[in-house]
Amino acid sequence: NIENGCLKIIPKSHKEGILGHYDTMNTLLNHKRAILPEELEKLYGKHGIINLDLKAGDAVFFNHLLAHGSSSNNGPFDRKAMVFLK
């Protein structure tokens, strides 16, 4: 849910082609790629953003090019996610 940092997506962003990005590491020292802030602003202005307020057992499948991310978990409950790559 919103309180524990739900996944956020920008709909249709995967259809925009290759976006400018930079390489970074998260707090667990895992490599990540992040979309440049100016690219995100354009996408947000064009398509908006959706907070995926999911319930236990819900599943979401999406193209890896879809702009997505989540904020910090500021709530008292854990969140779990599974990522499957082909």
PDB file of N, CA, C and O in Angstrom:
ATOM      1  N   ASN A   1       0.836  -1.188   0.000  1.00  0.00           N
ATOM      2  CA  ASN A   1       0.000   0.000   0.000  1.00  0.00           C
ATOM      3  C   ASN A   1       0.878   1.247   0.000  1.00  0.00           C
ATOM      4  O   ASN A   1       2.107   1.144  -0.004  1.00  0.00           O
ATOM      5  N   ILE A   2       0.265   2.400   0.004  1.00  0.00           N
ATOM      6  CA  ILE A   2       1.009   3.655  -0.069  1.00  0.00           C
ATOM      7  C   ILE A   2       1.972   3.793   1.111  1.00  0.00           C
ATOM      8  O   ILE A   2       3.106   4.224   0.949  1.00  0.00           O
ATOM      9  N   GLU A   3       1.528   3.398   2.292  1.00  0.00           N
ATOM     10  CA  GLU A   3       2.342   3.584   3.502  1.00  0.00           C
ATOM     11  C   GLU A   3       3.640   2.772   3.485  1.00  0.00           C
ATOM     12  O   GLU A   3       4.665   3.236   3.965  1.00  0.00           O
ATOM     13  N   ASN A   4       3.596   1.568   2.919  1.00  0.00           N
ATOM     14  CA  ASN A   4       4.822   0.765   2.927  1.00  0.00           C
ATOM     15  C   ASN A   4       5.575   0.823   1.598  1.00  0.00           C
ATOM     16  O   ASN A   4       6.399  -0.033   1.304  1.00  0.00           O
ATOM     17  N   GLY A   5       5.332   1.859   0.827  1.00  0.00           N
ATOM     18  CA  GLY A   5       6.108   2.090  -0.392  1.00  0.00           C
ATOM     19  C   GLY A   5       5.693   1.236  -1.563  1.00  0.00           C
ATOM     20  O   GLY A   5       6.510   0.544  -2.167  1.00  0.00           O
ATOM     21  N   CYS A   6       4.415   1.281  -1.902  1.00  0.00           N
ATOM     22  CA  CYS A   6       3.901   0.451  -2.996  1.00  0.00           C
ATOM     23  C   CYS A   6       4.622   0.749  -4.316  1.00  0.00           C
ATOM     24  O   CYS A   6       5.218   1.806  -4.500  1.00  0.00           O
ATOM     25  N   LEU A   7       4.528  -0.200  -5.218  1.00  0.00           N
ATOM     26  CA  LEU A   7       5.095  -0.034  -6.546  1.00  0.00           C
ATOM     27  C   LEU A   7       4.331   1.065  -7.275  1.00  0.00           C
ATOM     28  O   LEU A   7       3.100   1.142  -7.207  1.00  0.00           O
ATOM     29  N   LYS A   8       5.073   1.908  -7.971  1.00  0.00           N
ATOM     30  CA  LYS A   8       4.485   2.971  -8.786  1.00  0.00           C
ATOM     31  C   LYS A   8       4.899   2.720 -10.234  1.00  0.00           C
ATOM     32  O   LYS A   8       6.037   2.309 -10.487  1.00  0.00           O
ATOM     33  N   ILE A   9       3.970   2.926 -11.150  1.00  0.00           N
ATOM     34  CA  ILE A   9       4.282   2.753 -12.568  1.00  0.00           C
ATOM     35  C   ILE A   9       3.823   3.978 -13.350  1.00  0.00           C
ATOM     36  O   ILE A   9       2.911   4.685 -12.935  1.00  0.00           O
ATOM     37  N   ILE A  10       4.488   4.192 -14.469  1.00  0.00           N
ATOM     38  CA  ILE A  10       4.029   5.208 -15.423  1.00  0.00           C
ATOM     39  C   ILE A  10       3.479   4.436 -16.611  1.00  0.00           C
ATOM     40  O   ILE A  10       4.241   3.802 -17.356  1.00  0.00           O
ATOM     41  N   PRO A  11       2.143   4.423 -16.755  1.00  0.00           N
ATOM     42  CA  PRO A  11       1.537   3.614 -17.822  1.00  0.00           C
ATOM     43  C   PRO A  11       2.023   4.033 -19.200  1.00  0.00           C
ATOM     44  O   PRO A  11       2.312   5.200 -19.441  1.00  0.00           O
ATOM     45  N   LYS A  12       2.155   3.056 -20.072  1.00  0.00           N
ATOM     46  CA  LYS A  12       2.546   3.230 -21.471  1.00  0.00           C
ATOM     47  C   LYS A  12       3.983   3.715 -21.651  1.00  0.00           C
ATOM     48  O   LYS A  12       4.418   3.947 -22.763  1.00  0.00           O
ATOM     49  N   SER A  13       4.740   3.865 -20.573  1.00  0.00           N
ATOM     50  CA  SER A  13       6.110   4.362 -20.698  1.00  0.00           C
ATOM     51  C   SER A  13       7.009   3.387 -21.455  1.00  0.00           C
ATOM     52  O   SER A  13       7.997   3.800 -22.064  1.00  0.00           O
ATOM     53  N   HIS A  14       6.668   2.110 -21.439  1.00  0.00           N
ATOM     54  CA  HIS A  14       7.475   1.121 -22.156  1.00  0.00           C
ATOM     55  C   HIS A  14       7.397   1.293 -23.671  1.00  0.00           C
ATOM     56  O   HIS A  14       8.230   0.770 -24.395  1.00  0.00           O
ATOM     57  N   LYS A  15       6.430   2.067 -24.151  1.00  0.00           N
ATOM     58  CA  LYS A  15       6.272   2.294 -25.585  1.00  0.00           C
ATOM     59  C   LYS A  15       7.060   3.506 -26.075  1.00  0.00           C
ATOM     60  O   LYS A  15       7.033   3.822 -27.246  1.00  0.00           O
ATOM     61  N   GLU A  16       7.760   4.180 -25.174  1.00  0.00           N
ATOM     62  CA  GLU A  16       8.486   5.409 -25.512  1.00  0.00           C
ATOM     63  C   GLU A  16       9.869   5.145 -26.088  1.00  0.00           C
ATOM     64  O   GLU A  16      10.577   6.075 -26.440  1.00  0.00           O
ATOM     65  N   GLY A  17      10.284   3.896 -26.159  1.00  0.00           N
ATOM     66  CA  GLY A  17      11.618   3.586 -26.670  1.00  0.00           C
ATOM     67  C   GLY A  17      12.653   3.653 -25.563  1.00  0.00           C
ATOM     68  O   GLY A  17      12.332   3.765 -24.386  1.00  0.00           O
ATOM     69  N   ILE A  18      13.908   3.612 -25.946  1.00  0.00           N
ATOM     70  CA  ILE A  18      15.005   3.631 -24.984  1.00  0.00           C
ATOM     71  C   ILE A  18      15.119   5.031 -24.386  1.00  0.00           C
ATOM     72  O   ILE A  18      15.227   6.012 -25.107  1.00  0.00           O
ATOM     73  N   LEU A  19      15.102   5.104 -23.073  1.00  0.00           N
ATOM     74  CA  LEU A  19      15.171   6.376 -22.362  1.00  0.00           C
ATOM     75  C   LEU A  19      16.567   6.591 -21.798  1.00  0.00           C
ATOM     76  O   LEU A  19      17.273   5.635 -21.497  1.00  0.00           O
ATOM     77  N   GLY A  20      16.940   7.857 -21.642  1.00  0.00           N
ATOM     78  CA  GLY A  20      18.214   8.169 -21.017  1.00  0.00           C
ATOM     79  C   GLY A  20      18.219   7.663 -19.587  1.00  0.00           C
ATOM     80  O   GLY A  20      17.215   7.755 -18.885  1.00  0.00           O
ATOM     81  N   HIS A  21      19.330   7.108 -19.171  1.00  0.00           N
ATOM     82  CA  HIS A  21      19.412   6.542 -17.828  1.00  0.00           C
ATOM     83  C   HIS A  21      20.843   6.666 -17.303  1.00  0.00           C
ATOM     84  O   HIS A  21      21.755   7.047 -18.022  1.00  0.00           O
ATOM     85  N   TYR A  22      21.002   6.334 -16.049  1.00  0.00           N
ATOM     86  CA  TYR A  22      22.328   6.263 -15.448  1.00  0.00           C
ATOM     87  C   TYR A  22      22.394   5.023 -14.573  1.00  0.00           C
ATOM     88  O   TYR A  22      21.375   4.498 -14.136  1.00  0.00           O
ATOM     89  N   ASP A  23      23.599   4.529 -14.358  1.00  0.00           N
ATOM     90  CA  ASP A  23      23.807   3.355 -13.518  1.00  0.00           C
ATOM     91  C   ASP A  23      24.055   3.800 -12.085  1.00  0.00           C
ATOM     92  O   ASP A  23      24.720   4.807 -11.842  1.00  0.00           O
ATOM     93  N   THR A  24      23.516   3.046 -11.148  1.00  0.00           N
ATOM     94  CA  THR A  24      23.664   3.373  -9.732  1.00  0.00           C
ATOM     95  C   THR A  24      23.654   2.092  -8.924  1.00  0.00           C
ATOM     96  O   THR A  24      23.463   1.007  -9.462  1.00  0.00           O
ATOM     97  N   MET A  25      23.854   2.211  -7.638  1.00  0.00           N
ATOM     98  CA  MET A  25      23.746   1.074  -6.723  1.00  0.00           C
ATOM     99  C   MET A  25      22.755   1.442  -5.640  1.00  0.00           C
ATOM    100  O   MET A  25      22.719   2.584  -5.189  1.00  0.00           O
ATOM    101  N   ASN A  26      21.960   0.457  -5.218  1.00  0.00           N
ATOM    102  CA  ASN A  26      21.025   0.734  -4.131  1.00  0.00           C
ATOM    103  C   ASN A  26      21.723   0.517  -2.792  1.00  0.00           C
ATOM    104  O   ASN A  26      22.924   0.232  -2.735  1.00  0.00           O
ATOM    105  N   THR A  27      20.986   0.645  -1.715  1.00  0.00           N
ATOM    106  CA  THR A  27      21.585   0.548  -0.381  1.00  0.00           C
ATOM    107  C   THR A  27      22.128  -0.839  -0.069  1.00  0.00           C
ATOM    108  O   THR A  27      22.939  -0.988   0.843  1.00  0.00           O
ATOM    109  N   LEU A  28      21.705  -1.837  -0.811  1.00  0.00           N
ATOM    110  CA  LEU A  28      22.223  -3.202  -0.618  1.00  0.00           C
ATOM    111  C   LEU A  28      23.348  -3.510  -1.603  1.00  0.00           C
ATOM    112  O   LEU A  28      23.743  -4.656  -1.768  1.00  0.00           O
ATOM    113  N   LEU A  29      23.849  -2.455  -2.267  1.00  0.00           N
ATOM    114  CA  LEU A  29      24.931  -2.552  -3.246  1.00  0.00           C
ATOM    115  C   LEU A  29      24.569  -3.382  -4.469  1.00  0.00           C
ATOM    116  O   LEU A  29      25.424  -3.980  -5.112  1.00  0.00           O
ATOM    117  N   ASN A  30      23.283  -3.402  -4.796  1.00  0.00           N
ATOM    118  CA  ASN A  30      22.831  -4.051  -6.030  1.00  0.00           C
ATOM    119  C   ASN A  30      22.828  -3.026  -7.145  1.00  0.00           C
ATOM    120  O   ASN A  30      22.406  -1.893  -6.951  1.00  0.00           O
ATOM    121  N   HIS A  31      23.289  -3.441  -8.320  1.00  0.00           N
ATOM    122  CA  HIS A  31      23.296  -2.555  -9.484  1.00  0.00           C
ATOM    123  C   HIS A  31      21.881  -2.252  -9.928  1.00  0.00           C
ATOM    124  O   HIS A  31      21.026  -3.128  -9.956  1.00  0.00           O
ATOM    125  N   LYS A  32      21.636  -1.004 -10.240  1.00  0.00           N
ATOM    126  CA  LYS A  32      20.339  -0.593 -10.754  1.00  0.00           C
ATOM    127  C   LYS A  32      20.557   0.408 -11.867  1.00  0.00           C
ATOM    128  O   LYS A  32      21.595   1.062 -11.930  1.00  0.00           O
ATOM    129  N   ARG A  33      19.582   0.521 -12.726  1.00  0.00           N
ATOM    130  CA  ARG A  33      19.573   1.556 -13.750  1.00  0.00           C
ATOM    131  C   ARG A  33      18.416   2.480 -13.421  1.00  0.00           C
ATOM    132  O   ARG A  33      17.319   2.023 -13.137  1.00  0.00           O
ATOM    133  N   ALA A  34      18.663   3.752 -13.478  1.00  0.00           N
ATOM    134  CA  ALA A  34      17.627   4.737 -13.158  1.00  0.00           C
ATOM    135  C   ALA A  34      17.421   5.651 -14.359  1.00  0.00           C
ATOM    136  O   ALA A  34      18.388   6.041 -15.026  1.00  0.00           O
ATOM    137  N   ILE A  35      16.172   5.984 -14.629  1.00  0.00           N
ATOM    138  CA  ILE A  35      15.841   6.891 -15.723  1.00  0.00           C
ATOM    139  C   ILE A  35      16.222   8.300 -15.306  1.00  0.00           C
ATOM    140  O   ILE A  35      16.004   8.710 -14.160  1.00  0.00           O
ATOM    141  N   LEU A  36      16.794   9.048 -16.225  1.00  0.00           N
ATOM    142  CA  LEU A  36      17.173  10.429 -15.943  1.00  0.00           C
ATOM    143  C   LEU A  36      15.953  11.230 -15.481  1.00  0.00           C
ATOM    144  O   LEU A  36      14.850  11.059 -16.023  1.00  0.00           O
ATOM    145  N   PRO A  37      16.129  12.096 -14.482  1.00  0.00           N
ATOM    146  CA  PRO A  37      15.000  12.874 -13.956  1.00  0.00           C
ATOM    147  C   PRO A  37      14.222  13.646 -15.025  1.00  0.00           C
ATOM    148  O   PRO A  37      12.992  13.686 -14.978  1.00  0.00           O
ATOM    149  N   GLU A  38      14.916  14.225 -15.983  1.00  0.00           N
ATOM    150  CA  GLU A  38      14.199  14.982 -17.022  1.00  0.00           C
ATOM    151  C   GLU A  38      13.340  14.068 -17.901  1.00  0.00           C
ATOM    152  O   GLU A  38      12.275  14.462 -18.383  1.00  0.00           O
ATOM    153  N   GLU A  39      13.790  12.836 -18.106  1.00  0.00           N
ATOM    154  CA  GLU A  39      12.992  11.857 -18.856  1.00  0.00           C
ATOM    155  C   GLU A  39      11.749  11.473 -18.054  1.00  0.00           C
ATOM    156  O   GLU A  39      10.656  11.355 -18.593  1.00  0.00           O
ATOM    157  N   LEU A  40      11.932  11.271 -16.734  1.00  0.00           N
ATOM    158  CA  LEU A  40      10.787  10.941 -15.879  1.00  0.00           C
ATOM    159  C   LEU A  40       9.757  12.056 -15.868  1.00  0.00           C
ATOM    160  O   LEU A  40       8.544  11.801 -15.896  1.00  0.00           O
ATOM    161  N   GLU A  41      10.198  13.289 -15.818  1.00  0.00           N
ATOM    162  CA  GLU A  41       9.279  14.442 -15.842  1.00  0.00           C
ATOM    163  C   GLU A  41       8.435  14.427 -17.107  1.00  0.00           C
ATOM    164  O   GLU A  41       7.220  14.650 -17.059  1.00  0.00           O
ATOM    165  N   LYS A  42       9.070  14.156 -18.243  1.00  0.00           N
ATOM    166  CA  LYS A  42       8.333  14.095 -19.516  1.00  0.00           C
ATOM    167  C   LYS A  42       7.299  12.975 -19.493  1.00  0.00           C
ATOM    168  O   LYS A  42       6.155  13.159 -19.893  1.00  0.00           O
ATOM    169  N   LEU A  43       7.739  11.791 -19.023  1.00  0.00           N
ATOM    170  CA  LEU A  43       6.822  10.648 -18.963  1.00  0.00           C
ATOM    171  C   LEU A  43       5.651  10.929 -18.037  1.00  0.00           C
ATOM    172  O   LEU A  43       4.503  10.631 -18.361  1.00  0.00           O
ATOM    173  N   TYR A  44       5.946  11.477 -16.863  1.00  0.00           N
ATOM    174  CA  TYR A  44       4.896  11.789 -15.895  1.00  0.00           C
ATOM    175  C   TYR A  44       3.907  12.800 -16.474  1.00  0.00           C
ATOM    176  O   TYR A  44       2.694  12.632 -16.349  1.00  0.00           O
ATOM    177  N   GLY A  45       4.422  13.825 -17.138  1.00  0.00           N
ATOM    178  CA  GLY A  45       3.553  14.830 -17.749  1.00  0.00           C
ATOM    179  C   GLY A  45       2.662  14.253 -18.838  1.00  0.00           C
ATOM    180  O   GLY A  45       1.526  14.687 -19.016  1.00  0.00           O
ATOM    181  N   LYS A  46       3.171  13.275 -19.554  1.00  0.00           N
ATOM    182  CA  LYS A  46       2.429  12.685 -20.671  1.00  0.00           C
ATOM    183  C   LYS A  46       1.452  11.592 -20.232  1.00  0.00           C
ATOM    184  O   LYS A  46       0.337  11.507 -20.738  1.00  0.00           O
ATOM    185  N   HIS A  47       1.875  10.753 -19.281  1.00  0.00           N
ATOM    186  CA  HIS A  47       1.096   9.561 -18.939  1.00  0.00           C
ATOM    187  C   HIS A  47       0.583   9.512 -17.498  1.00  0.00           C
ATOM    188  O   HIS A  47      -0.203   8.634 -17.166  1.00  0.00           O
ATOM    189  N   GLY A  48       1.077  10.377 -16.624  1.00  0.00           N
ATOM    190  CA  GLY A  48       0.687  10.304 -15.218  1.00  0.00           C
ATOM    191  C   GLY A  48       1.398   9.168 -14.513  1.00  0.00           C
ATOM    192  O   GLY A  48       2.320   8.555 -15.056  1.00  0.00           O
ATOM    193  N   ILE A  49       0.959   8.881 -13.302  1.00  0.00           N
ATOM    194  CA  ILE A  49       1.572   7.815 -12.506  1.00  0.00           C
ATOM    195  C   ILE A  49       0.470   7.078 -11.754  1.00  0.00           C
ATOM    196  O   ILE A  49      -0.559   7.663 -11.409  1.00  0.00           O
ATOM    197  N   ILE A  50       0.667   5.782 -11.554  1.00  0.00           N
ATOM    198  CA  ILE A  50      -0.304   4.964 -10.836  1.00  0.00           C
ATOM    199  C   ILE A  50       0.388   4.319  -9.641  1.00  0.00           C
ATOM    200  O   ILE A  50       1.451   3.712  -9.791  1.00  0.00           O
ATOM    201  N   ASN A  51      -0.211   4.458  -8.471  1.00  0.00           N
ATOM    202  CA  ASN A  51       0.238   3.747  -7.276  1.00  0.00           C
ATOM    203  C   ASN A  51      -0.492   2.406  -7.249  1.00  0.00           C
ATOM    204  O   ASN A  51      -1.717   2.372  -7.192  1.00  0.00           O
ATOM    205  N   LEU A  52       0.251   1.321  -7.294  1.00  0.00           N
ATOM    206  CA  LEU A  52      -0.364  -0.004  -7.287  1.00  0.00           C
ATOM    207  C   LEU A  52      -0.591  -0.439  -5.849  1.00  0.00           C
ATOM    208  O   LEU A  52       0.268  -1.036  -5.210  1.00  0.00           O
ATOM    209  N   ASP A  53      -1.754  -0.127  -5.339  1.00  0.00           N
ATOM    210  CA  ASP A  53      -2.131  -0.465  -3.969  1.00  0.00           C
ATOM    211  C   ASP A  53      -2.656  -1.894  -3.972  1.00  0.00           C
ATOM    212  O   ASP A  53      -3.857  -2.133  -4.101  1.00  0.00           O
ATOM    213  N   LEU A  54      -1.749  -2.854  -3.860  1.00  0.00           N
ATOM    214  CA  LEU A  54      -2.094  -4.268  -4.011  1.00  0.00           C
ATOM    215  C   LEU A  54      -2.392  -4.930  -2.672  1.00  0.00           C
ATOM    216  O   LEU A  54      -1.944  -4.477  -1.623  1.00  0.00           O
ATOM    217  N   LYS A  55      -3.130  -5.991  -2.734  1.00  0.00           N
ATOM    218  CA  LYS A  55      -3.453  -6.800  -1.550  1.00  0.00           C
ATOM    219  C   LYS A  55      -2.592  -8.063  -1.559  1.00  0.00           C
ATOM    220  O   LYS A  55      -2.079  -8.465  -2.606  1.00  0.00           O
ATOM    221  N   ALA A  56      -2.442  -8.688  -0.412  1.00  0.00           N
ATOM    222  CA  ALA A  56      -1.677  -9.930  -0.308  1.00  0.00           C
ATOM    223  C   ALA A  56      -2.177 -10.942  -1.338  1.00  0.00           C
ATOM    224  O   ALA A  56      -3.383 -11.151  -1.474  1.00  0.00           O
ATOM    225  N   GLY A  57      -1.265 -11.515  -2.098  1.00  0.00           N
ATOM    226  CA  GLY A  57      -1.617 -12.505  -3.113  1.00  0.00           C
ATOM    227  C   GLY A  57      -1.815 -11.928  -4.496  1.00  0.00           C
ATOM    228  O   GLY A  57      -1.877 -12.674  -5.473  1.00  0.00           O
ATOM    229  N   ASP A  58      -1.934 -10.598  -4.628  1.00  0.00           N
ATOM    230  CA  ASP A  58      -2.063  -9.982  -5.945  1.00  0.00           C
ATOM    231  C   ASP A  58      -0.749 -10.139  -6.713  1.00  0.00           C
ATOM    232  O   ASP A  58       0.326 -10.244  -6.126  1.00  0.00           O
ATOM    233  N   ALA A  59      -0.849 -10.151  -8.031  1.00  0.00           N
ATOM    234  CA  ALA A  59       0.334 -10.254  -8.882  1.00  0.00           C
ATOM    235  C   ALA A  59       0.254  -9.209  -9.985  1.00  0.00           C
ATOM    236  O   ALA A  59      -0.833  -8.858 -10.442  1.00  0.00           O
ATOM    237  N   VAL A  60       1.406  -8.714 -10.386  1.00  0.00           N
ATOM    238  CA  VAL A  60       1.502  -7.743 -11.475  1.00  0.00           C
ATOM    239  C   VAL A  60       2.578  -8.239 -12.428  1.00  0.00           C
ATOM    240  O   VAL A  60       3.670  -8.616 -11.994  1.00  0.00           O
ATOM    241  N   PHE A  61       2.275  -8.260 -13.693  1.00  0.00           N
ATOM    242  CA  PHE A  61       3.244  -8.628 -14.723  1.00  0.00           C
ATOM    243  C   PHE A  61       3.378  -7.443 -15.661  1.00  0.00           C
ATOM    244  O   PHE A  61       2.373  -6.874 -16.097  1.00  0.00           O
ATOM    245  N   PHE A  62       4.612  -7.058 -15.948  1.00  0.00           N
ATOM    246  CA  PHE A  62       4.802  -5.933 -16.868  1.00  0.00           C
ATOM    247  C   PHE A  62       6.136  -6.044 -17.582  1.00  0.00           C
ATOM    248  O   PHE A  62       7.058  -6.738 -17.143  1.00  0.00           O
ATOM    249  N   ASN A  63       6.233  -5.337 -18.691  1.00  0.00           N
ATOM    250  CA  ASN A  63       7.446  -5.263 -19.485  1.00  0.00           C
ATOM    251  C   ASN A  63       8.531  -4.564 -18.672  1.00  0.00           C
ATOM    252  O   ASN A  63       8.265  -3.566 -18.002  1.00  0.00           O
ATOM    253  N   HIS A  64       9.753  -5.045 -18.742  1.00  0.00           N
ATOM    254  CA  HIS A  64      10.845  -4.448 -17.968  1.00  0.00           C
ATOM    255  C   HIS A  64      11.151  -3.001 -18.367  1.00  0.00           C
ATOM    256  O   HIS A  64      11.787  -2.276 -17.614  1.00  0.00           O
ATOM    257  N   LEU A  65      10.692  -2.585 -19.540  1.00  0.00           N
ATOM    258  CA  LEU A  65      10.917  -1.204 -19.974  1.00  0.00           C
ATOM    259  C   LEU A  65       9.905  -0.223 -19.378  1.00  0.00           C
ATOM    260  O   LEU A  65      10.047   0.986 -19.530  1.00  0.00           O
ATOM    261  N   LEU A  66       8.876  -0.732 -18.707  1.00  0.00           N
ATOM    262  CA  LEU A  66       7.895   0.133 -18.066  1.00  0.00           C
ATOM    263  C   LEU A  66       8.571   0.876 -16.908  1.00  0.00           C
ATOM    264  O   LEU A  66       9.206   0.257 -16.060  1.00  0.00           O
ATOM    265  N   ALA A  67       8.459   2.196 -16.901  1.00  0.00           N
ATOM    266  CA  ALA A  67       9.038   2.975 -15.800  1.00  0.00           C
ATOM    267  C   ALA A  67       8.326   2.582 -14.512  1.00  0.00           C
ATOM    268  O   ALA A  67       7.104   2.651 -14.420  1.00  0.00           O
ATOM    269  N   HIS A  68       9.111   2.144 -13.536  1.00  0.00           N
ATOM    270  CA  HIS A  68       8.533   1.667 -12.283  1.00  0.00           C
ATOM    271  C   HIS A  68       9.514   1.884 -11.139  1.00  0.00           C
ATOM    272  O   HIS A  68      10.711   2.048 -11.348  1.00  0.00           O
ATOM    273  N   GLY A  69       8.991   1.897  -9.942  1.00  0.00           N
ATOM    274  CA  GLY A  69       9.830   2.052  -8.762  1.00  0.00           C
ATOM    275  C   GLY A  69       8.949   2.129  -7.532  1.00  0.00           C
ATOM    276  O   GLY A  69       7.726   2.169  -7.621  1.00  0.00           O
ATOM    277  N   SER A  70       9.588   2.131  -6.387  1.00  0.00           N
ATOM    278  CA  SER A  70       8.839   2.246  -5.139  1.00  0.00           C
ATOM    279  C   SER A  70       9.620   3.121  -4.173  1.00  0.00           C
ATOM    280  O   SER A  70      10.849   3.198  -4.245  1.00  0.00           O
ATOM    281  N   SER A  71       8.908   3.763  -3.291  1.00  0.00           N
ATOM    282  CA  SER A  71       9.550   4.613  -2.291  1.00  0.00           C
ATOM    283  C   SER A  71       9.901   3.776  -1.067  1.00  0.00           C
ATOM    284  O   SER A  71       9.617   2.579  -1.000  1.00  0.00           O
ATOM    285  N   SER A  72      10.500   4.390  -0.080  1.00  0.00           N
ATOM    286  CA  SER A  72      10.879   3.693   1.146  1.00  0.00           C
ATOM    287  C   SER A  72       9.648   3.195   1.893  1.00  0.00           C
ATOM    288  O   SER A  72       8.585   3.803   1.825  1.00  0.00           O
ATOM    289  N   ASN A  73       9.833   2.109   2.610  1.00  0.00           N
ATOM    290  CA  ASN A  73       8.766   1.559   3.434  1.00  0.00           C
ATOM    291  C   ASN A  73       8.756   2.311   4.766  1.00  0.00           C
ATOM    292  O   ASN A  73       9.614   2.103   5.613  1.00  0.00           O
ATOM    293  N   ASN A  74       7.796   3.197   4.942  1.00  0.00           N
ATOM    294  CA  ASN A  74       7.683   3.986   6.171  1.00  0.00           C
ATOM    295  C   ASN A  74       6.644   3.427   7.136  1.00  0.00           C
ATOM    296  O   ASN A  74       6.345   4.054   8.139  1.00  0.00           O
ATOM    297  N   GLY A  75       6.097   2.270   6.808  1.00  0.00           N
ATOM    298  CA  GLY A  75       5.065   1.673   7.651  1.00  0.00           C
ATOM    299  C   GLY A  75       5.622   0.579   8.535  1.00  0.00           C
ATOM    300  O   GLY A  75       6.780   0.170   8.404  1.00  0.00           O
ATOM    301  N   PRO A  76       4.788   0.050   9.415  1.00  0.00           N
ATOM    302  CA  PRO A  76       5.224  -0.984  10.346  1.00  0.00           C
ATOM    303  C   PRO A  76       5.215  -2.397   9.750  1.00  0.00           C
ATOM    304  O   PRO A  76       5.671  -3.342  10.389  1.00  0.00           O
ATOM    305  N   PHE A  77       4.713  -2.555   8.539  1.00  0.00           N
ATOM    306  CA  PHE A  77       4.568  -3.880   7.950  1.00  0.00           C
ATOM    307  C   PHE A  77       5.573  -4.101   6.828  1.00  0.00           C
ATOM    308  O   PHE A  77       5.860  -3.193   6.052  1.00  0.00           O
ATOM    309  N   ASP A  78       6.083  -5.332   6.748  1.00  0.00           N
ATOM    310  CA  ASP A  78       7.017  -5.693   5.686  1.00  0.00           C
ATOM    311  C   ASP A  78       6.305  -5.703   4.339  1.00  0.00           C
ATOM    312  O   ASP A  78       5.087  -5.837   4.262  1.00  0.00           O
ATOM    313  N   ARG A  79       7.084  -5.598   3.302  1.00  0.00           N
ATOM    314  CA  ARG A  79       6.566  -5.816   1.955  1.00  0.00           C
ATOM    315  C   ARG A  79       7.481  -6.827   1.296  1.00  0.00           C
ATOM    316  O   ARG A  79       8.658  -6.923   1.592  1.00  0.00           O
ATOM    317  N   LYS A  80       6.906  -7.601   0.419  1.00  0.00           N
ATOM    318  CA  LYS A  80       7.673  -8.625  -0.266  1.00  0.00           C
ATOM    319  C   LYS A  80       7.399  -8.527  -1.764  1.00  0.00           C
ATOM    320  O   LYS A  80       6.303  -8.173  -2.176  1.00  0.00           O
ATOM    321  N   ALA A  81       8.414  -8.845  -2.544  1.00  0.00           N
ATOM    322  CA  ALA A  81       8.253  -8.846  -3.987  1.00  0.00           C
ATOM    323  C   ALA A  81       9.092  -9.983  -4.551  1.00  0.00           C
ATOM    324  O   ALA A  81      10.116 -10.367  -3.987  1.00  0.00           O
ATOM    325  N   MET A  82       8.643 -10.528  -5.650  1.00  0.00           N
ATOM    326  CA  MET A  82       9.389 -11.557  -6.368  1.00  0.00           C
ATOM    327  C   MET A  82       9.575 -11.043  -7.785  1.00  0.00           C
ATOM    328  O   MET A  82       8.644 -10.499  -8.380  1.00  0.00           O
ATOM    329  N   VAL A  83      10.757 -11.224  -8.320  1.00  0.00           N
ATOM    330  CA  VAL A  83      11.052 -10.799  -9.673  1.00  0.00           C
ATOM    331  C   VAL A  83      11.430 -12.036 -10.483  1.00  0.00           C
ATOM    332  O   VAL A  83      12.294 -12.814 -10.075  1.00  0.00           O
ATOM    333  N   PHE A  84      10.780 -12.226 -11.612  1.00  0.00           N
ATOM    334  CA  PHE A  84      11.067 -13.332 -12.505  1.00  0.00           C
ATOM    335  C   PHE A  84      11.583 -12.754 -13.816  1.00  0.00           C
ATOM    336  O   PHE A  84      10.931 -11.912 -14.423  1.00  0.00           O
ATOM    337  N   LEU A  85      12.728 -13.213 -14.241  1.00  0.00           N
ATOM    338  CA  LEU A  85      13.318 -12.746 -15.487  1.00  0.00           C
ATOM    339  C   LEU A  85      13.412 -13.904 -16.462  1.00  0.00           C
ATOM    340  O   LEU A  85      13.692 -15.029 -16.070  1.00  0.00           O
ATOM    341  N   LYS A  86      13.210 -13.596 -17.715  1.00  0.00           N
ATOM    342  CA  LYS A  86      13.342 -14.632 -18.738  1.00  0.00           C
ATOM    343  C   LYS A  86      14.554 -14.341 -19.553  1.00  0.00           C
ATOM    344  O   LYS A  86      14.900 -13.265 -19.880  1.00  0.00           O
TER     345      LYS A  86
END
